[in-house]
Amino acid sequence: MSWHIVCLFGDDNYSPELRGGDQSLVLPFQEYHHYFTYVSSLIETFDTYGLTPTAEAMEILNAAIGAYIADIRVPRGETTDGWTRDMVLHFAVRDPQQWEPVVPVFQELLSFLTGDYWAVVLRQLPKSQRLNSTKPVQKKPQSKIVSLFSGGLDSFIGAIDQVERYGNTVLVGHHGRGGGATSVSQNDAIQALRKCYDDNKAPFLRFWIVPPKNVSDRTETTTRARSIIFFGLGLAVASALGEAKLIVPENGFISLNIPLTPSRLGSFSTRTTHPYLIDLLRKLIVGLGISIEIELPYRFMTKGEMLQGCQNRPLIETVLSSTMSCSHPSANRFTTAKDPNIHCGYCVPCLVRRAAIQAGGFPDPTSYAFEDLAAPLSTNRASDLKAFRIAIDRYKSHPPLLKDVLVSGTLPGTDDELRSYLGVYQRGLTEVATFLRRYTDTQ
C-alpha cells in the first residue's frame, strides 16, 4: 500500500490515479477555506521582513512542507513491518525539466531522512497559480548570513559565534504554533540572546506551521522530517537575502548519531544533520541553480568543544538554563517535576548536554526531572543510559573504527575528513564516559 501526498495550489484539481489499497493525503497550499489546508505564518513573516524568496527555493520549501506533514500524519503502524512507509509526493513546479535531473537526489534525501520509501511525481504549476512575489515591508535584514535557530544549546552557540565572526546574522526558527515546549524554549533562548545582541544584530525570523488534522486516527511522534522544514525555511530566507550563506549549527557527535547498540540502528537512528543528508541537500540546490553555501562549522567538534570555543563565554555561562536540548520535554509533565518545559536528564541529548557542560568547564544550572543518574530509573527511562554504558564498555578494549562510524550512513569526504569524523565520535563518547563516572552504575 502506498500513501500519495498530493500538494495542491489554488484551484488546482490534480488527482493521481490510485491502485487498490492506496490512500491519499490531500494538502491544499494557502487555501484557508479547505478542510485539509495546513496553516502557517510563512507569508506574514516574509512580508514583515520584506523578503521575496526565489521560485526554486520556495519550491523546495513547498516540497519540504508536504514531506513534513506526511511524516507526522501518515501512520507507520499500518505498514507491513510497522515502520517503513511507501510514500509518493506529488507537487507542482514552474519548470519540471529543471527538476527532473534532481528528482532521484530528492527521493534519496527523503528516504534517508525518514527511513521510508519515497517517490516524487512532478507536474506543471498552472500559470494562474504560479508563485507570486510578496509585498515587501521596509524591514529587510541587512545580512548575508543565515543561521538555523532551534532554541537548543548548539544553535545558541552558533548564533553567538556567527554574530561575533560575521556581524549581523539572521536567525531562522520553526515551531508548531502556540505554547508548546519548542515555542517556550525558543522564546527563552532568544530573550537570553537579547542580553547581548538586539533585533538589528540578530533578527529572529520565527515561522510556525500547523499540519491539518483528522488525516488519520493517530499522529506520528518521530517527526524525522522536521529538519527538512528548517532547511527549506533557511534556504528560502537565504535566497531572499541574495544568496546568503546558510549555517547549520550542530555538533559532529550528534550529527553522526551512531547507533549505540545494534538494536538502535532502526527507529532510534535519526539523521537530521548527517553528513550524507547534507551532501544530498547540496546536490539538490546546485542542480536547481541555487547558489547558497551550506556550512556546518561544528561537524568535527563535540558539544563540549563547541562550549569551550564559544566566542562569548560570559554570555553562554549565564544563559545555559535558557536553552533546551531534551528530546521529549513535554513528557515531563507526567513526572514528579510536572513541568513540560524542563529537561528529563536521561535521554541521549540530555546526557550529551550534561557531559558537554562538564567538559566545557561550566557549572550546570539546568533543571532536570531526573538529575541523579545513580537513582533507579524505569526500564524505558534507563534505556538510553544503558545504551551509552554498553557502547562505552564495548569500546574500552576495542576503540571505534571507521566501519563503526559508517553504520549510520555513507560519509562523503576526503580521507582526512573521514578520520575527523571518527575522531569526533571517539571524543564525544569520551565526554559522556567522563561524565557518567560520577554516578554509580545501578541501572
CSV table of C-alpha atoms in Angstrom, one decimal:
chain,number,residue,atom,x,y,z
A,1,MET,CA,0.0,0.0,0.0
A,2,SER,CA,1.2,3.5,-0.9
A,3,TRP,CA,0.3,6.8,0.5
A,4,HIS,CA,0.1,9.6,-2.1
A,5,ILE,CA,0.8,13.1,-0.7
A,6,VAL,CA,-1.0,15.4,-3.1
A,7,CYS,CA,0.1,19.1,-2.8
A,8,LEU,CA,-2.4,21.4,-4.5
A,9,PHE,CA,-2.1,25.1,-5.3
A,10,GLY,CA,-5.1,27.4,-5.7
A,11,ASP,CA,-7.9,25.9,-7.7
A,12,ASP,CA,-5.6,23.1,-8.9
A,13,ASN,CA,-7.8,19.9,-9.2
A,14,TYR,CA,-5.0,17.4,-9.8
A,15,SER,CA,-5.8,13.9,-8.6
A,16,PRO,CA,-3.4,10.9,-9.0
A,17,GLU,CA,-4.6,7.5,-10.1
A,18,LEU,CA,-4.6,5.2,-7.1
A,19,ARG,CA,-4.1,1.4,-7.1
A,20,GLY,CA,-6.1,-0.9,-4.9
A,21,GLY,CA,-5.4,-0.3,-1.3
A,22,ASP,CA,-3.5,3.0,-1.9
A,23,GLN,CA,-4.5,6.1,0.2
A,24,SER,CA,-4.1,9.8,-0.4
A,25,LEU,CA,-3.4,12.8,1.8
A,26,VAL,CA,-4.5,16.0,0.0
A,27,LEU,CA,-2.7,19.1,1.1
A,28,PRO,CA,-4.0,22.4,-0.4
A,29,PHE,CA,-1.5,25.2,-0.1
A,30,GLN,CA,-2.7,28.6,1.2
A,31,GLU,CA,-6.4,27.7,0.6
A,32,TYR,CA,-7.6,28.5,4.1
A,33,HIS,CA,-11.2,27.6,3.4
A,34,HIS,CA,-10.3,24.0,2.7
A,35,TYR,CA,-10.7,21.4,5.5
A,36,PHE,CA,-7.3,19.9,5.0
A,37,THR,CA,-5.3,23.0,4.5
A,38,TYR,CA,-2.3,23.5,6.7
A,39,VAL,CA,-1.9,26.9,8.2
A,40,SER,CA,1.3,28.8,8.7
A,41,SER,CA,3.0,32.2,9.2
A,42,LEU,CA,5.1,32.0,6.0
A,43,ILE,CA,3.5,34.8,4.0
A,44,GLU,CA,3.1,37.1,7.1
A,45,THR,CA,6.8,36.6,8.2
A,46,PHE,CA,8.2,37.0,4.7
A,47,ASP,CA,6.1,40.2,4.2
A,48,THR,CA,7.1,41.6,7.6
A,49,TYR,CA,10.8,41.3,6.8
A,50,GLY,CA,10.4,42.4,3.1
A,51,LEU,CA,11.6,39.0,1.8
A,52,THR,CA,10.9,37.5,-1.6
A,53,PRO,CA,12.4,34.0,-1.9
A,54,THR,CA,13.3,32.8,-5.3
A,55,ALA,CA,10.9,30.4,-7.0
A,56,GLU,CA,13.3,27.5,-6.8
A,57,ALA,CA,13.8,28.0,-3.0
A,58,MET,CA,10.1,28.2,-2.5
A,59,GLU,CA,9.5,25.0,-4.4
A,60,ILE,CA,12.0,23.2,-2.1
A,61,LEU,CA,10.1,24.7,0.9
A,62,ASN,CA,6.8,23.6,-0.5
A,63,ALA,CA,8.0,20.1,-1.1
A,64,ALA,CA,9.6,20.1,2.4
A,65,ILE,CA,6.2,21.1,3.9
A,66,GLY,CA,4.5,18.3,2.1
A,67,ALA,CA,7.1,15.7,3.3
A,68,TYR,CA,7.0,17.1,6.9
A,69,ILE,CA,3.2,16.9,7.1
A,70,ALA,CA,3.2,13.4,5.6
A,71,ASP,CA,5.8,12.3,8.2
A,72,ILE,CA,3.6,13.2,11.1
A,73,ARG,CA,0.2,12.4,9.6
A,74,VAL,CA,0.8,9.1,7.8
A,75,PRO,CA,0.7,6.3,10.4
A,76,ARG,CA,3.6,3.8,10.5
A,77,GLY,CA,1.6,1.1,12.3
A,78,GLU,CA,-0.4,0.2,9.3
A,79,THR,CA,2.6,-0.9,7.3
A,80,THR,CA,3.8,-4.5,6.9
A,81,ASP,CA,6.8,-4.1,9.3
A,82,GLY,CA,5.1,-1.5,11.5
A,83,TRP,CA,7.6,1.2,10.5
A,84,THR,CA,8.5,1.6,6.8
A,85,ARG,CA,6.0,3.6,4.8
A,86,ASP,CA,5.7,3.8,1.0
A,87,MET,CA,5.2,7.5,0.1
A,88,VAL,CA,4.6,9.2,-3.2
A,89,LEU,CA,4.9,13.0,-3.1
A,90,HIS,CA,3.0,14.8,-5.9
A,91,PHE,CA,3.9,18.5,-6.3
A,92,ALA,CA,3.8,21.2,-8.9
A,93,VAL,CA,6.8,23.3,-10.1
A,94,ARG,CA,7.3,26.1,-12.6
A,95,ASP,CA,9.8,24.1,-14.7
A,96,PRO,CA,9.6,20.3,-14.4
A,97,GLN,CA,12.5,19.9,-16.8
A,98,GLN,CA,14.7,21.9,-14.3
A,99,TRP,CA,13.7,19.5,-11.5
A,100,GLU,CA,13.8,16.2,-13.4
A,101,PRO,CA,17.6,15.6,-13.0
A,102,VAL,CA,17.5,16.1,-9.3
A,103,VAL,CA,14.4,14.1,-8.5
A,104,PRO,CA,16.5,11.0,-7.7
A,105,VAL,CA,18.5,13.1,-5.3
A,106,PHE,CA,15.4,14.5,-3.6
A,107,GLN,CA,13.9,11.0,-3.3
A,108,GLU,CA,17.1,9.6,-1.7
A,109,LEU,CA,17.2,12.6,0.7
A,110,LEU,CA,13.7,12.0,1.9
A,111,SER,CA,14.2,8.2,2.2
A,112,PHE,CA,17.5,8.6,4.1
A,113,LEU,CA,15.9,11.2,6.4
A,114,THR,CA,12.7,9.4,7.4
A,115,GLY,CA,13.6,5.7,6.8
A,116,ASP,CA,10.7,5.3,4.3
A,117,TYR,CA,10.4,4.6,0.6
A,118,TRP,CA,9.8,7.9,-1.3
A,119,ALA,CA,8.9,8.6,-4.9
A,120,VAL,CA,8.4,12.1,-6.3
A,121,VAL,CA,6.0,12.9,-9.1
A,122,LEU,CA,6.3,16.4,-10.7
A,123,ARG,CA,3.7,18.3,-12.7
A,124,GLN,CA,3.5,21.8,-14.3
A,125,LEU,CA,2.3,24.5,-11.9
A,126,PRO,CA,-0.7,26.2,-13.6
A,127,LYS,CA,0.2,29.6,-14.9
A,128,SER,CA,-2.7,31.2,-12.9
A,129,GLN,CA,-1.3,29.7,-9.7
A,130,ARG,CA,2.4,30.3,-10.1
A,131,LEU,CA,4.2,31.8,-7.1
A,132,ASN,CA,3.7,35.5,-6.7
A,133,SER,CA,6.1,37.9,-5.1
A,134,THR,CA,5.2,39.2,-1.7
A,135,LYS,CA,4.6,42.9,-1.0
A,136,PRO,CA,7.8,43.9,0.9
A,137,VAL,CA,7.7,46.0,4.1
A,138,GLN,CA,10.8,48.1,4.6
A,139,LYS,CA,12.4,45.9,7.3
A,140,LYS,CA,14.7,43.7,5.3
A,141,PRO,CA,17.6,42.3,7.4
A,142,GLN,CA,21.0,43.6,6.3
A,143,SER,CA,23.0,40.4,6.4
A,144,LYS,CA,24.3,37.6,4.1
A,145,ILE,CA,24.5,35.1,7.0
A,146,VAL,CA,21.5,32.9,8.0
A,147,SER,CA,21.8,30.5,10.9
A,148,LEU,CA,19.2,28.0,12.0
A,149,PHE,CA,18.0,28.6,15.5
A,150,SER,CA,16.0,25.9,17.3
A,151,GLY,CA,16.4,27.1,20.9
A,152,GLY,CA,18.9,24.4,21.7
A,153,LEU,CA,22.4,24.8,23.0
A,154,ASP,CA,24.1,24.2,19.7
A,155,SER,CA,22.0,26.7,17.8
A,156,PHE,CA,22.6,29.2,20.6
A,157,ILE,CA,26.3,28.8,20.4
A,158,GLY,CA,26.0,29.0,16.6
A,159,ALA,CA,24.1,32.3,16.8
A,160,ILE,CA,26.8,33.8,19.2
A,161,ASP,CA,29.7,32.6,17.0
A,162,GLN,CA,28.2,33.9,13.7
A,163,VAL,CA,27.4,37.3,15.2
A,164,GLU,CA,30.9,37.6,16.6
A,165,ARG,CA,32.5,36.4,13.4
A,166,TYR,CA,30.4,38.0,10.7
A,167,GLY,CA,28.4,40.7,12.4
A,168,ASN,CA,24.6,40.9,11.6
A,169,THR,CA,23.2,37.3,11.4
A,170,VAL,CA,19.7,36.3,10.6
A,171,LEU,CA,18.3,33.5,12.8
A,172,VAL,CA,15.6,31.2,11.4
A,173,GLY,CA,13.4,29.1,13.6
A,174,HIS,CA,10.3,26.9,13.3
A,175,HIS,CA,7.7,25.7,15.8
A,176,GLY,CA,4.2,24.4,15.8
A,177,ARG,CA,2.4,27.5,17.0
A,178,GLY,CA,1.0,28.0,20.5
A,179,GLY,CA,2.8,27.5,23.8
A,180,GLY,CA,4.4,24.1,23.3
A,181,ALA,CA,7.8,23.1,24.6
A,182,THR,CA,9.5,24.1,21.3
A,183,SER,CA,7.9,27.5,21.4
A,184,VAL,CA,8.7,28.1,25.0
A,185,SER,CA,12.3,27.1,24.6
A,186,GLN,CA,12.8,29.4,21.6
A,187,ASN,CA,11.3,32.3,23.5
A,188,ASP,CA,13.6,31.7,26.4
A,189,ALA,CA,16.6,31.3,24.2
A,190,ILE,CA,16.0,34.4,22.1
A,191,GLN,CA,15.4,36.5,25.2
A,192,ALA,CA,18.7,35.3,26.6
A,193,LEU,CA,20.4,36.2,23.4
A,194,ARG,CA,19.0,39.7,23.5
A,195,LYS,CA,21.1,40.4,26.6
A,196,CYS,CA,24.0,41.0,24.1
A,197,TYR,CA,22.5,41.2,20.6
A,198,ASP,CA,19.5,43.2,19.7
A,199,ASP,CA,17.0,42.6,16.9
A,200,ASN,CA,19.1,44.5,14.4
A,201,LYS,CA,22.2,42.5,15.2
A,202,ALA,CA,20.5,39.1,15.3
A,203,PRO,CA,16.9,39.3,13.9
A,204,PHE,CA,14.9,36.2,14.6
A,205,LEU,CA,12.5,35.1,11.8
A,206,ARG,CA,10.3,32.6,13.7
A,207,PHE,CA,7.9,30.6,11.4
A,208,TRP,CA,5.1,28.3,12.5
A,209,ILE,CA,3.4,25.6,10.5
A,210,VAL,CA,0.3,23.7,11.7
A,211,PRO,CA,-0.5,20.5,9.8
A,212,PRO,CA,-4.1,19.6,9.0
A,213,LYS,CA,-5.9,17.4,11.5
A,214,ASN,CA,-8.2,14.3,11.0
A,215,VAL,CA,-6.0,12.7,8.4
A,216,SER,CA,-5.6,9.5,10.4
A,217,ASP,CA,-6.6,8.2,13.8
A,218,ARG,CA,-3.2,8.9,15.3
A,219,THR,CA,-0.2,11.2,14.9
A,220,GLU,CA,3.4,10.0,14.5
A,221,THR,CA,5.7,11.4,17.1
A,222,THR,CA,9.1,10.6,15.5
A,223,THR,CA,9.0,13.8,13.3
A,224,ARG,CA,12.2,12.9,11.5
A,225,ALA,CA,11.3,15.2,8.6
A,226,ARG,CA,11.2,18.3,10.9
A,227,SER,CA,14.8,19.1,9.8
A,228,ILE,CA,13.7,19.4,6.2
A,229,ILE,CA,11.4,22.3,7.2
A,230,PHE,CA,14.3,24.0,8.8
A,231,PHE,CA,16.4,23.6,5.7
A,232,GLY,CA,13.6,24.7,3.5
A,233,LEU,CA,13.0,27.8,5.6
A,234,GLY,CA,16.7,28.6,5.8
A,235,LEU,CA,17.2,28.3,2.0
A,236,ALA,CA,14.1,30.4,1.4
A,237,VAL,CA,15.4,33.2,3.6
A,238,ALA,CA,18.9,33.0,2.3
A,239,SER,CA,17.7,33.2,-1.3
A,240,ALA,CA,15.6,36.3,-0.4
A,241,LEU,CA,18.7,37.9,1.1
A,242,GLY,CA,20.6,37.4,-2.2
A,243,GLU,CA,22.3,34.0,-2.0
A,244,ALA,CA,23.4,34.3,1.6
A,245,LYS,CA,25.4,31.6,3.5
A,246,LEU,CA,23.3,29.1,5.5
A,247,ILE,CA,24.8,27.9,8.8
A,248,VAL,CA,23.7,24.6,10.3
A,249,PRO,CA,25.0,24.7,13.9
A,250,GLU,CA,25.1,21.1,15.2
A,251,ASN,CA,27.9,19.3,16.9
A,252,GLY,CA,29.5,16.4,15.0
A,253,PHE,CA,28.8,13.7,17.5
A,254,ILE,CA,25.1,14.2,17.3
A,255,SER,CA,25.1,14.8,13.5
A,256,LEU,CA,26.7,11.4,13.0
A,257,ASN,CA,24.3,9.8,15.6
A,258,ILE,CA,26.0,6.4,15.5
A,259,PRO,CA,23.7,3.7,17.0
A,260,LEU,CA,25.0,3.0,20.4
A,261,THR,CA,23.9,-0.7,20.2
A,262,PRO,CA,22.9,-2.8,17.1
A,263,SER,CA,19.2,-2.7,18.2
A,264,ARG,CA,19.2,1.0,17.7
A,265,LEU,CA,20.0,1.0,14.0
A,266,GLY,CA,16.4,1.4,13.0
A,267,SER,CA,13.9,3.7,14.8
A,268,PHE,CA,16.5,5.2,17.2
A,269,SER,CA,18.8,6.3,14.4
A,270,THR,CA,17.7,9.8,13.3
A,271,ARG,CA,19.7,11.6,10.6
A,272,THR,CA,18.6,15.2,10.7
A,273,THR,CA,22.0,16.7,10.0
A,274,HIS,CA,24.0,13.6,9.0
A,275,PRO,CA,26.8,14.5,6.5
A,276,TYR,CA,25.3,12.3,3.8
A,277,LEU,CA,22.0,14.2,4.1
A,278,ILE,CA,23.8,17.5,3.9
A,279,ASP,CA,25.7,16.2,0.8
A,280,LEU,CA,22.3,15.3,-0.8
A,281,LEU,CA,20.9,18.7,0.0
A,282,ARG,CA,23.9,20.5,-1.5
A,283,LYS,CA,23.4,18.4,-4.7
A,284,LEU,CA,19.7,19.3,-4.8
A,285,ILE,CA,20.3,23.1,-4.6
A,286,VAL,CA,23.2,23.0,-7.1
A,287,GLY,CA,21.1,21.1,-9.5
A,288,LEU,CA,18.4,23.7,-9.2
A,289,GLY,CA,20.8,26.5,-9.8
A,290,ILE,CA,20.7,27.9,-6.2
A,291,SER,CA,24.0,29.5,-5.3
A,292,ILE,CA,23.8,29.2,-1.5
A,293,GLU,CA,26.6,27.8,0.5
A,294,ILE,CA,25.6,25.4,3.3
A,295,GLU,CA,28.2,25.3,6.1
A,296,LEU,CA,28.4,23.0,9.1
A,297,PRO,CA,31.2,24.7,11.1
A,298,TYR,CA,31.0,22.3,14.1
A,299,ARG,CA,30.9,19.0,12.1
A,300,PHE,CA,34.2,17.9,13.6
A,301,MET,CA,33.6,19.2,17.1
A,302,THR,CA,31.9,17.7,20.1
A,303,LYS,CA,29.3,19.6,22.1
A,304,GLY,CA,31.8,20.2,24.8
A,305,GLU,CA,34.3,21.5,22.3
A,306,MET,CA,31.6,23.9,21.0
A,307,LEU,CA,31.1,25.2,24.5
A,308,GLN,CA,34.9,25.6,25.1
A,309,GLY,CA,35.3,27.5,21.8
A,310,CYS,CA,32.2,29.8,22.2
A,311,GLN,CA,33.1,33.3,21.2
A,312,ASN,CA,31.2,34.8,24.2
A,313,ARG,CA,31.8,32.6,27.2
A,314,PRO,CA,30.4,35.1,29.7
A,315,LEU,CA,27.0,35.1,27.9
A,316,ILE,CA,26.8,31.4,27.4
A,317,GLU,CA,27.6,30.7,31.0
A,318,THR,CA,24.8,32.9,32.3
A,319,VAL,CA,22.1,31.7,29.9
A,320,LEU,CA,22.8,27.9,29.8
A,321,SER,CA,19.5,27.2,31.5
A,322,SER,CA,17.6,29.1,28.8
A,323,THR,CA,18.4,26.6,26.1
A,324,MET,CA,16.6,23.3,25.5
A,325,SER,CA,18.3,20.0,24.5
A,326,CYS,CA,15.9,17.4,25.7
A,327,SER,CA,14.3,15.1,23.1
A,328,HIS,CA,10.9,14.9,24.9
A,329,PRO,CA,10.5,17.8,27.4
A,330,SER,CA,6.7,17.6,27.1
A,331,ALA,CA,6.7,14.1,28.7
A,332,ASN,CA,8.0,15.7,32.0
A,333,ARG,CA,4.5,16.9,32.8
A,334,PHE,CA,3.8,13.3,33.8
A,335,THR,CA,6.8,13.0,36.1
A,336,THR,CA,7.2,14.3,39.7
A,337,ALA,CA,8.5,17.5,38.1
A,338,LYS,CA,5.1,18.2,36.5
A,339,ASP,CA,6.8,20.6,34.1
A,340,PRO,CA,6.6,20.2,30.3
A,341,ASN,CA,9.4,22.7,29.7
A,342,ILE,CA,12.4,21.2,31.5
A,343,HIS,CA,14.9,18.5,30.6
A,344,CYS,CA,14.4,14.9,31.5
A,345,GLY,CA,18.1,14.4,32.3
A,346,TYR,CA,18.3,10.8,30.9
A,347,CYS,CA,17.7,10.9,27.1
A,348,VAL,CA,20.6,10.8,24.7
A,349,PRO,CA,20.5,14.6,24.0
A,350,CYS,CA,20.3,15.3,27.8
A,351,LEU,CA,23.2,13.0,28.5
A,352,VAL,CA,25.3,14.6,25.7
A,353,ARG,CA,24.4,18.1,27.0
A,354,ARG,CA,25.3,17.3,30.6
A,355,ALA,CA,28.6,15.8,29.6
A,356,ALA,CA,29.4,18.8,27.4
A,357,ILE,CA,28.7,21.3,30.1
A,358,GLN,CA,31.0,19.4,32.4
A,359,ALA,CA,33.7,19.2,29.6
A,360,GLY,CA,33.3,22.9,28.9
A,361,GLY,CA,34.1,23.7,32.5
A,362,PHE,CA,30.8,25.3,33.4
A,363,PRO,CA,28.5,24.7,36.3
A,364,ASP,CA,25.2,23.3,35.1
A,365,PRO,CA,22.2,25.4,36.1
A,366,THR,CA,19.8,23.3,34.1
A,367,SER,CA,16.7,21.8,35.7
A,368,TYR,CA,16.4,18.1,35.2
A,369,ALA,CA,13.4,16.0,36.1
A,370,PHE,CA,15.8,13.1,36.9
A,371,GLU,CA,19.1,14.7,37.9
A,372,ASP,CA,20.6,11.8,39.9
A,373,LEU,CA,21.5,9.1,37.4
A,374,ALA,CA,22.6,6.8,40.3
A,375,ALA,CA,19.0,6.5,41.3
A,376,PRO,CA,16.9,3.7,39.8
A,377,LEU,CA,15.1,4.5,36.6
A,378,SER,CA,12.2,2.7,34.9
A,379,THR,CA,13.1,0.3,32.1
A,380,ASN,CA,12.1,2.8,29.4
A,381,ARG,CA,13.8,5.7,31.0
A,382,ALA,CA,17.0,3.8,31.6
A,383,SER,CA,17.3,2.6,28.0
A,384,ASP,CA,19.5,5.5,26.7
A,385,LEU,CA,21.7,5.4,29.7
A,386,LYS,CA,22.2,1.7,29.4
A,387,ALA,CA,22.9,2.0,25.7
A,388,PHE,CA,25.7,4.6,26.4
A,389,ARG,CA,27.2,2.4,29.0
A,390,ILE,CA,27.2,-0.7,26.7
A,391,ALA,CA,28.9,1.4,23.9
A,392,ILE,CA,31.4,2.8,26.3
A,393,ASP,CA,32.3,-0.6,27.8
A,394,ARG,CA,32.5,-2.1,24.3
A,395,TYR,CA,35.0,0.4,23.1
A,396,LYS,CA,37.2,0.2,26.2
A,397,SER,CA,39.0,-2.8,24.7
A,398,HIS,CA,38.2,-2.2,21.1
A,399,PRO,CA,38.3,1.6,20.2
A,400,PRO,CA,35.8,2.7,17.5
A,401,LEU,CA,36.9,2.1,13.9
A,402,LEU,CA,35.8,3.9,10.7
A,403,LYS,CA,33.4,1.0,9.9
A,404,ASP,CA,31.5,1.8,13.2
A,405,VAL,CA,31.0,5.4,12.1
A,406,LEU,CA,29.7,4.3,8.7
A,407,VAL,CA,26.9,2.2,10.3
A,408,SER,CA,24.6,5.2,10.3
A,409,GLY,CA,25.2,6.1,6.7
A,410,THR,CA,27.7,6.9,3.9
A,411,LEU,CA,30.2,9.6,4.8
A,412,PRO,CA,31.2,11.9,1.9
A,413,GLY,CA,34.6,13.5,2.0
A,414,THR,CA,38.4,13.0,1.9
A,415,ASP,CA,40.4,10.5,3.9
A,416,ASP,CA,41.3,13.3,6.3
A,417,GLU,CA,37.6,14.2,6.7
A,418,LEU,CA,36.7,10.6,7.4
A,419,ARG,CA,39.4,10.4,10.1
A,420,SER,CA,38.0,13.6,11.6
A,421,TYR,CA,34.5,12.1,11.7
A,422,LEU,CA,35.9,9.1,13.6
A,423,GLY,CA,37.8,11.4,15.9
A,424,VAL,CA,34.8,13.4,16.9
A,425,TYR,CA,32.8,10.2,17.6
A,426,GLN,CA,35.6,8.9,19.8
A,427,ARG,CA,35.9,12.2,21.7
A,428,GLY,CA,32.1,12.5,22.0
A,429,LEU,CA,31.9,9.1,23.7
A,430,THR,CA,34.8,10.0,25.9
A,431,GLU,CA,32.9,13.2,27.1
A,432,VAL,CA,29.9,11.1,28.1
A,433,ALA,CA,32.0,8.4,29.7
A,434,THR,CA,33.8,11.0,31.8
A,435,PHE,CA,30.5,12.5,32.9
A,436,LEU,CA,29.0,9.1,33.8
A,437,ARG,CA,31.9,8.2,36.1
A,438,ARG,CA,30.4,10.4,38.8
A,439,TYR,CA,27.4,8.1,39.1
A,440,THR,CA,27.3,4.6,40.5
A,441,ASP,CA,26.2,2.1,37.8
A,442,THR,CA,22.9,0.9,39.4
A,443,GLN,CA,20.9,0.7,36.1
